[in-house]
């Protein structure tokens, strides 16, 4: 079976990432287990965002910080599952499944939580649907031989960066007399950016197929 393409990440080449991945591999942690933890981290982020809608002041700030930590924990898991699988020689036959499905679930958990945080669930679901669409177009392109198209203005790292930054700004928002404004901006950035990214990836796939798949 052809191995799934890996998102190009400079952090894979850092000494700290390599050191942690070696320790995880030595502890017999499997890549699939790390992928499962990534969903747990996303659940923490999504629940924290949703819970923040019911609080003000320091309590709300705490939920926002916890959401940001959950998102970054999810991304770290996404980094290490691949490093353990490929660089430590622990790739499993089910790795391709665990490489994709947890990411889609994690996107939905975070982005639906974002919609609940601003009391507009429909925007969260729209953001989640478009985020999943960008991944679908990339995975479909892979199946047709146009492999590894992780490009776009709102791929997974950009989506998660936008929500992380918005959550941290929202934690301090009362200082400027704001409340949900950073989160509203974030959800619209994800919606519009993910839509553009899906379209751009589909356009590149169309060009690839029109040119004979060369």
XYZ file of C-alpha atoms in Angstrom:
214
model
C 0.000 0.000 0.000
C 1.260 3.473 -0.875
C 2.059 5.482 2.218
C 0.072 8.693 2.675
C 1.856 11.902 1.856
C 3.024 13.853 4.889
C 2.378 17.535 5.358
C 5.709 19.385 5.051
C 6.534 20.729 8.520
C 9.787 22.409 9.487
C 9.192 21.386 13.111
C 9.923 17.752 12.180
C 13.560 18.700 11.722
C 13.962 20.310 15.133
C 16.010 18.595 17.816
C 13.217 18.802 20.402
C 10.692 17.096 18.113
C 13.129 14.340 17.188
C 14.043 13.830 20.833
C 10.427 13.533 21.961
C 9.518 11.194 19.101
C 12.438 8.913 19.989
C 11.311 8.783 23.630
C 7.738 8.027 22.603
C 8.903 5.257 20.283
C 11.080 3.784 23.021
C 8.091 3.767 25.398
C 6.160 1.559 22.957
C 3.555 4.222 22.317
C 2.064 3.480 18.900
C 1.262 6.089 16.248
C -2.402 5.108 16.360
C -2.527 5.732 20.111
C -1.112 9.207 19.578
C -3.777 9.823 16.919
C -6.454 8.876 19.449
C -5.001 11.326 21.961
C -5.178 14.033 19.283
C -8.969 13.631 19.235
C -9.050 13.907 23.027
C -7.075 17.158 22.837
C -9.494 18.476 20.208
C -12.416 17.495 22.435
C -10.860 19.478 25.288
C -10.531 22.464 22.962
C -14.069 22.198 21.595
C -15.699 21.741 24.999
C -13.663 24.628 26.425
C -14.748 26.935 23.625
C -18.384 25.931 24.047
C -18.234 26.283 27.838
C -16.749 29.785 27.560
C -20.089 31.089 26.301
C -21.560 30.624 29.782
C -18.890 32.596 31.652
C -17.366 36.034 31.958
C -14.205 37.472 33.411
C -11.429 35.209 34.660
C -13.492 32.050 34.281
C -14.062 32.753 30.595
C -10.399 33.625 30.128
C -9.472 30.303 31.706
C -11.677 28.368 29.279
C -10.122 30.259 26.378
C -6.595 29.464 27.487
C -7.538 25.809 27.960
C -9.006 25.773 24.445
C -5.767 27.175 23.027
C -3.751 24.539 24.891
C -6.057 21.794 23.613
C -5.591 22.942 20.030
C -1.823 23.015 20.358
C -1.901 19.602 22.041
C -3.843 18.287 19.066
C -1.243 19.674 16.656
C 1.617 18.166 18.655
C -0.087 14.772 18.496
C -0.471 15.208 14.740
C 3.251 15.912 14.543
C 4.379 12.971 16.632
C 2.116 10.253 15.267
C 3.715 10.626 11.857
C 7.230 10.902 13.226
C 6.839 7.717 15.258
C 5.285 5.881 12.316
C 7.753 6.889 9.617
C 10.984 7.874 11.280
C 10.932 5.170 13.950
C 9.773 2.398 11.644
C 6.465 1.740 13.429
C 4.110 2.299 10.517
C 1.059 0.054 10.885
C -1.291 -1.310 8.203
C -4.090 0.830 9.675
C -1.924 3.953 9.761
C -3.514 5.578 6.710
C -6.938 5.358 8.350
C -5.692 6.803 11.640
C -3.814 9.495 9.746
C -7.023 10.882 8.236
C -10.144 10.153 10.275
C -9.004 11.581 13.650
C -7.996 14.801 11.923
C -11.445 15.258 10.458
C -13.113 14.536 13.795
C -10.714 16.932 15.518
C -11.457 19.710 13.027
C -15.177 19.294 13.648
C -14.808 19.264 17.439
C -12.783 22.481 17.495
C -14.781 24.403 14.911
C -18.222 23.402 16.160
C -17.015 24.431 19.613
C -16.013 27.778 18.127
C -19.531 28.257 16.761
C -21.038 27.424 20.147
C -18.683 29.901 21.818
C -20.287 32.738 19.839
C -23.793 31.258 20.198
C -24.000 30.672 16.437
C -23.714 26.920 15.929
C -24.478 27.203 12.218
C -21.239 29.109 11.622
C -19.268 26.481 13.503
C -20.821 23.683 11.466
C -20.176 25.621 8.234
C -16.530 26.075 9.193
C -16.230 22.372 10.049
C -17.845 21.298 6.775
C -15.544 23.471 4.683
C -12.481 22.358 6.636
C -13.413 18.732 5.955
C -14.008 19.605 2.290
C -10.451 20.906 1.931
C -9.148 17.596 3.293
C -11.499 15.617 1.062
C -10.275 17.374 -2.077
C -6.661 16.706 -1.079
C -7.336 13.040 -0.272
C -9.327 12.597 -3.504
C -6.456 14.156 -5.433
C -4.085 11.690 -3.770
C -6.241 8.813 -4.992
C -5.967 10.128 -8.559
C -2.198 10.450 -8.433
C -1.972 14.171 -7.637
C -0.371 13.575 -4.284
C 0.532 15.825 -1.393
C -1.426 19.000 -2.172
C -1.415 20.516 1.309
C -1.377 24.076 -0.018
C -3.880 26.833 0.560
C -4.479 29.854 2.716
C -6.480 27.871 5.280
C -5.019 24.387 5.544
C -5.075 22.647 8.926
C -2.104 24.515 10.497
C -3.549 27.870 9.465
C -7.042 26.979 10.716
C -5.748 25.931 14.089
C -3.450 28.962 14.327
C -6.383 31.295 13.649
C -8.548 29.691 16.351
C -5.667 29.555 18.850
C -4.837 33.234 18.384
C -8.516 34.202 18.534
C -8.993 32.283 21.789
C -5.989 33.956 23.396
C -7.140 37.397 22.267
C -10.648 36.614 23.512
C -9.186 35.755 26.922
C -8.026 39.377 27.142
C -10.943 40.867 25.198
C -12.620 42.562 28.220
C -9.572 44.817 28.511
C -10.689 46.477 25.281
C -14.414 46.239 25.918
C -14.786 43.266 23.568
C -16.269 39.819 24.065
C -16.899 37.590 21.037
C -15.390 39.798 18.345
C -12.094 37.867 18.004
C -13.955 34.558 17.755
C -16.409 35.910 15.176
C -13.526 37.127 13.034
C -11.849 33.728 13.418
C -14.849 31.679 12.337
C -15.347 33.833 9.250
C -11.665 33.619 8.376
C -11.885 29.829 8.586
C -15.084 29.705 6.509
C -13.849 31.986 3.747
C -10.280 30.696 3.800
C -11.325 27.031 3.770
C -13.711 27.646 0.896
C -10.934 29.305 -1.079
C -8.488 26.531 -0.203
C -10.880 23.784 -1.336
C -11.518 25.638 -4.596
C -7.802 26.210 -5.215
C -6.980 22.549 -4.580
C -9.811 21.441 -6.876
C -8.538 23.800 -9.574
C -5.023 22.341 -9.317
C -6.461 18.821 -9.501
C -8.488 19.780 -12.561
C -5.362 21.131 -14.254
C -3.450 17.957 -13.344
C -6.154 15.727 -14.836
C -6.597 17.915 -17.918
C -2.891 17.592 -18.621
C -3.154 13.826 -18.539
C -2.139 13.307 -14.921
C 1.497 14.080 -15.686
